[in-house]
């Protein structure tokens, strides 16, 4: 059978890894795909870099648009990133009847619905395993492996930078700013780390997973996002004392009246497998009504792990290439005309439990006032920690773990607590999830 | 689009679960498959049971052969089990141009190569996600998600009965026979538990995974199998002291000169995620050259978890139904004419580390003799534990953890150790795997 022709856009970390792995495992990959997967051309603005990576073995160009309009190219692999030029190139590739394989989470989270509609109309495939959790085949698991289930929720450690930082903060007891510097030095965080540490990257990925799991359009703009830059080492210590770890989780959950879509530091029980995922590793926990709980763990980033996902998609697309478009795996696991209009819930409607840390004057009645306020909002207390103030100090910390309630109840309670004269400064609030079904 | 017609053979636990989940999640499943999946007929020797489960909604019969020869049936789901009548029925279904979905690990481990060859020849699909690790989509992960990798090894906790027993032995410090009784009482072990506790069920499953991972024919008869019935509580305690847990693992590994295929109790470092998989849960660790280490965890058995896998296959097969046979996912992930002839290695060639427990007379020179014997076989010692004998007792235990060596070296060393006059009874030998790459 003739080889399938691939145009690679972007020869950076992932592009280089894709090229390398395709070459190294060519025999196994060809055996699995049933035909050779041939990179016909590599496009990158930096021709010198391209030449360095691919040598003389492949034609190189700095004109990416020539690739997406070239009639000899069957599949375009977009590894440029971002939602600028990448969006134009992807849409042009689709317009020209080419399948697309991409690792671009930002592009899909913001423009996925438009891109998939265009692809559906044209009868081409858009595959994106590499966009979420690197080499872990999570997209395939949710879209196909768990296809018999009504997904109830997904919770994931899907950003290696923040997970590395949190592991270090816990292991060494150091403050965030210091660990961030170390992470940058070691290459786990970028010079401008905002996307990662403020949770935006994780939000892109959980947005994609929510669309897949619930058959809704991608609604990144509705996600509630909080990163780790305000997390204090003292809260990691208190959480540990109470039997919890703090992880930056991307969470999406089906509720009666809508879908939750959120990213934030979360206390999770230390005994959960996912609580023991350390360093730059990723893990995604999925709860389905038939299968129950399944967990997927592995490297979430890196040249070869991400390339593993890109090439798995290339093999899939190659296999599907001659199939009737109506019978291909729908990009979003649901046929596009079947997308649900269930709304993404606003922050105030989130249903979760809380860790609250208050700094209070050590005088009688404070605890009674605080617990009364919570009771008035129908918020039950699961655990409470209060310590004797140190000698001479008139202030102490009170730590409260609540049971599940609605965020707007917590908002009201916290505002009232902060208004108490004995409560010094604002209340630290972290969400808590038991993750047990 | 017209519904696809399914004949269900066997309405036991998994058959009942399949029927229930297909009905409950009909809307989501139809959306995902793009057409309705319709159970046209249910066959079971026990008509009363069939009637009880499906009521009047589906035609029932006690003649399974009528189902596999019925021209209106597109897909046969075989949930009878074993390699007796199930083999005939599966081959007849294939002969009559029907796709097959099965949960039958024993059938595939022993006759898979013959069955897939027949299916390939006829141009029909045989799907078997439910045959390994219940609802965890591990077949899809290895066959497709990790398709870009050269798989190096797979290690799995793939039998819930034995994992439950080992968790209880460790938590409660009880001997095997007592915990087995409790497992039977709770329904985690059968009245005749041989298949599970002697590792045969796990061996069926790891045989299937080895064929998928390495592109070799299924060679169940070549697997080295040891169960947990001889495991003593004292070894679980010593392992724990040394920082290890004992799990029954199915292991398959690529070596320069062949493939290892084995099932046996294994010491693994307590800090590995897989060492913390408890009760009846399953987990499979896969090492690929590009992605590195990935772990898949979830329920390995049960009506609805297994049904989840059966239905995922039904959806896949439904989608692929009109695709060109040459482009479908090859059953073994490799095109059948491309199967490798790399041999499965015999037990003596296994490369692994060991836990050895010796009972010795407490006299000078014993340790020197033992360590000299190991050195002579080029076996290095990683850890050694020896305790002072109790008051009045003249005997003590010596625990040795070796570095990796070849099994035949260990055989020679152990025989010589057992021949020492100071060594009482035979040496307890358990294999040990670090599982770190």
XYZ file of C-alpha atoms in Angstrom, chain A residues 144-361:
218
model
C -13.772 5.299 23.154
C -12.672 3.073 26.060
C -15.334 4.466 28.405
C -17.905 5.055 25.673
C -20.498 2.862 27.412
C -20.537 5.046 30.495
C -22.384 8.112 31.570
C -19.341 10.024 32.827
C -20.019 11.564 36.244
C -16.818 13.521 36.753
C -13.193 13.859 35.790
C -10.417 15.200 38.038
C -6.885 15.538 36.754
C -3.354 16.535 37.616
C -2.718 17.812 34.098
C 0.035 20.369 34.453
C 3.504 19.049 35.286
C 4.993 22.446 36.181
C 2.532 23.058 39.020
C 2.615 19.457 40.234
C 6.419 19.595 40.406
C 6.250 22.847 42.376
C 3.659 21.472 44.809
C 5.689 18.259 45.336
C 8.751 20.340 46.146
C 6.855 22.717 48.429
C 5.603 19.700 50.372
C 8.859 17.718 50.437
C 11.058 20.668 51.392
C 8.622 22.952 53.218
C 9.737 25.882 51.050
C 7.616 28.838 49.939
C 6.219 29.076 46.400
C 8.513 31.820 45.075
C 11.646 29.900 45.999
C 10.440 26.620 44.481
C 9.364 28.415 41.289
C 12.929 29.665 40.826
C 14.257 26.118 41.231
C 11.666 24.797 38.771
C 12.768 27.387 36.219
C 16.394 26.484 36.770
C 15.636 22.789 36.197
C 13.526 23.447 33.117
C 10.175 22.455 34.679
C 8.879 26.029 34.403
C 9.187 28.634 31.660
C 10.837 32.039 31.976
C 7.295 33.428 31.890
C 5.492 30.713 33.840
C 2.064 32.404 33.971
C 0.192 29.964 31.729
C 1.230 27.066 33.907
C 1.193 28.457 37.434
C -2.029 30.433 37.034
C -3.843 27.280 35.893
C -4.577 28.416 32.343
C -2.862 25.450 30.706
C -4.759 23.061 32.987
C -7.976 24.907 32.154
C -7.421 24.428 28.425
C -7.061 20.707 29.001
C -10.006 20.190 31.349
C -12.156 22.179 28.908
C -11.294 19.665 26.198
C -12.030 16.735 28.544
C -15.381 18.241 29.563
C -16.475 18.528 25.931
C -15.519 14.915 25.330
C -17.077 13.574 28.504
C -20.397 15.432 28.401
C -20.949 16.039 24.709
C -21.005 19.817 25.139
C -19.266 22.510 23.085
C -15.869 23.686 24.370
C -16.476 26.591 26.736
C -13.092 27.680 28.007
C -14.348 31.206 28.742
C -16.748 29.770 31.339
C -14.103 27.882 33.303
C -13.334 29.066 36.848
C -9.535 29.245 37.112
C -7.254 29.667 40.131
C -3.536 28.883 40.043
C -1.002 28.120 42.768
C 0.829 31.433 43.088
C -1.077 32.403 46.242
C -0.670 29.032 47.972
C 1.184 29.270 51.287
C 3.449 26.596 52.736
C 1.524 26.748 56.046
C -1.622 25.446 54.309
C 0.279 22.519 52.816
C 1.428 21.645 56.365
C -2.043 21.924 57.912
C -3.551 19.863 55.094
C -0.928 17.164 55.689
C -1.742 17.159 59.416
C -5.395 16.578 58.594
C -4.588 13.695 56.172
C -4.714 15.607 52.867
C -2.381 16.594 50.029
C -2.793 19.747 47.959
C -2.786 19.325 44.175
C -3.754 21.681 41.340
C -6.710 19.800 39.865
C -8.701 20.351 36.719
C -12.230 19.210 37.569
C -15.350 18.782 35.500
C -18.496 17.298 36.970
C -22.049 16.598 35.828
C -24.707 18.149 38.055
C -28.490 18.025 37.740
C -28.615 21.601 36.480
C -25.363 21.924 34.527
C -21.664 21.121 34.258
C -18.935 22.260 36.633
C -15.682 23.335 34.944
C -12.903 24.477 37.269
C -9.191 24.554 38.016
C -7.856 25.319 41.487
C -5.599 24.031 44.273
C -7.534 21.183 45.933
C -7.136 19.206 49.143
C -7.470 15.485 48.426
C -7.177 12.564 50.875
C -3.553 11.393 51.112
C -4.635 7.770 50.707
C -5.967 8.238 47.158
C -3.592 6.950 44.489
C -3.851 10.289 42.678
C -2.646 12.134 45.786
C 0.653 10.278 45.439
C 1.413 11.455 41.912
C 4.574 13.483 42.255
C 6.900 15.666 40.259
C 6.095 16.399 36.660
C 3.885 13.314 36.208
C 0.206 13.638 35.240
C -2.808 11.567 36.250
C -6.486 11.692 35.339
C -9.240 10.100 37.438
C -12.509 9.391 35.617
C -15.747 8.286 37.285
C -18.206 6.463 35.038
C -21.550 5.013 36.060
C -20.795 1.487 34.806
C -17.039 1.095 35.267
C -16.740 3.167 38.444
C -13.371 4.778 39.030
C -10.482 4.508 36.546
C -7.118 6.244 36.767
C -4.608 6.961 33.998
C -1.053 7.970 34.933
C 2.108 8.832 33.016
C 4.317 11.613 31.624
C 2.300 14.681 30.785
C 4.927 16.471 28.739
C 8.296 16.124 27.060
C 9.466 15.541 23.527
C 8.992 11.791 23.255
C 5.957 11.313 25.528
C 4.040 13.938 23.552
C 5.341 12.524 20.270
C 3.981 9.139 21.375
C 0.495 10.697 21.410
C 0.957 12.540 18.094
C 2.042 9.358 16.359
C -0.758 7.273 17.916
C -3.103 9.786 16.283
C -1.240 9.520 12.971
C -1.676 5.743 13.064
C -5.394 6.087 13.888
C -5.988 8.654 11.150
C -4.041 6.532 8.667
C -6.190 3.497 9.490
C -9.382 5.517 9.161
C -8.311 7.261 5.972
C -10.428 5.216 3.604
C -13.361 4.718 5.972
C -16.750 6.240 5.313
C -16.712 9.650 7.085
C -19.999 8.908 8.820
C -18.498 5.953 10.604
C -15.316 7.524 11.854
C -14.905 8.243 15.533
C -16.667 11.574 16.021
C -14.077 14.111 17.143
C -15.981 14.935 20.263
C -17.189 11.349 20.747
C -20.656 12.603 19.869
C -21.935 13.354 16.402
C -21.693 17.177 16.074
C -25.412 17.584 15.525
C -25.951 15.885 18.859
C -24.116 18.336 21.132
C -25.853 18.918 24.399
C -26.853 22.455 25.424
C -26.487 21.811 29.144
C -24.897 24.985 30.605
C -21.545 25.357 32.341
C -22.353 26.505 35.880
C -20.990 29.775 37.257
C -18.573 29.764 40.212
C -21.302 30.473 42.771
C -23.031 27.181 41.923
C -19.997 24.957 42.477
C -20.716 22.143 44.929
C -17.682 21.201 46.987
C -16.173 21.054 50.457
C -13.782 23.626 51.912
C -10.608 24.060 53.929
C -10.765 27.410 55.729
C -7.928 28.998 57.673
C -8.736 31.923 59.906
C -6.387 33.953 61.985
C -8.212 35.038 65.167
C -7.671 36.866 68.405
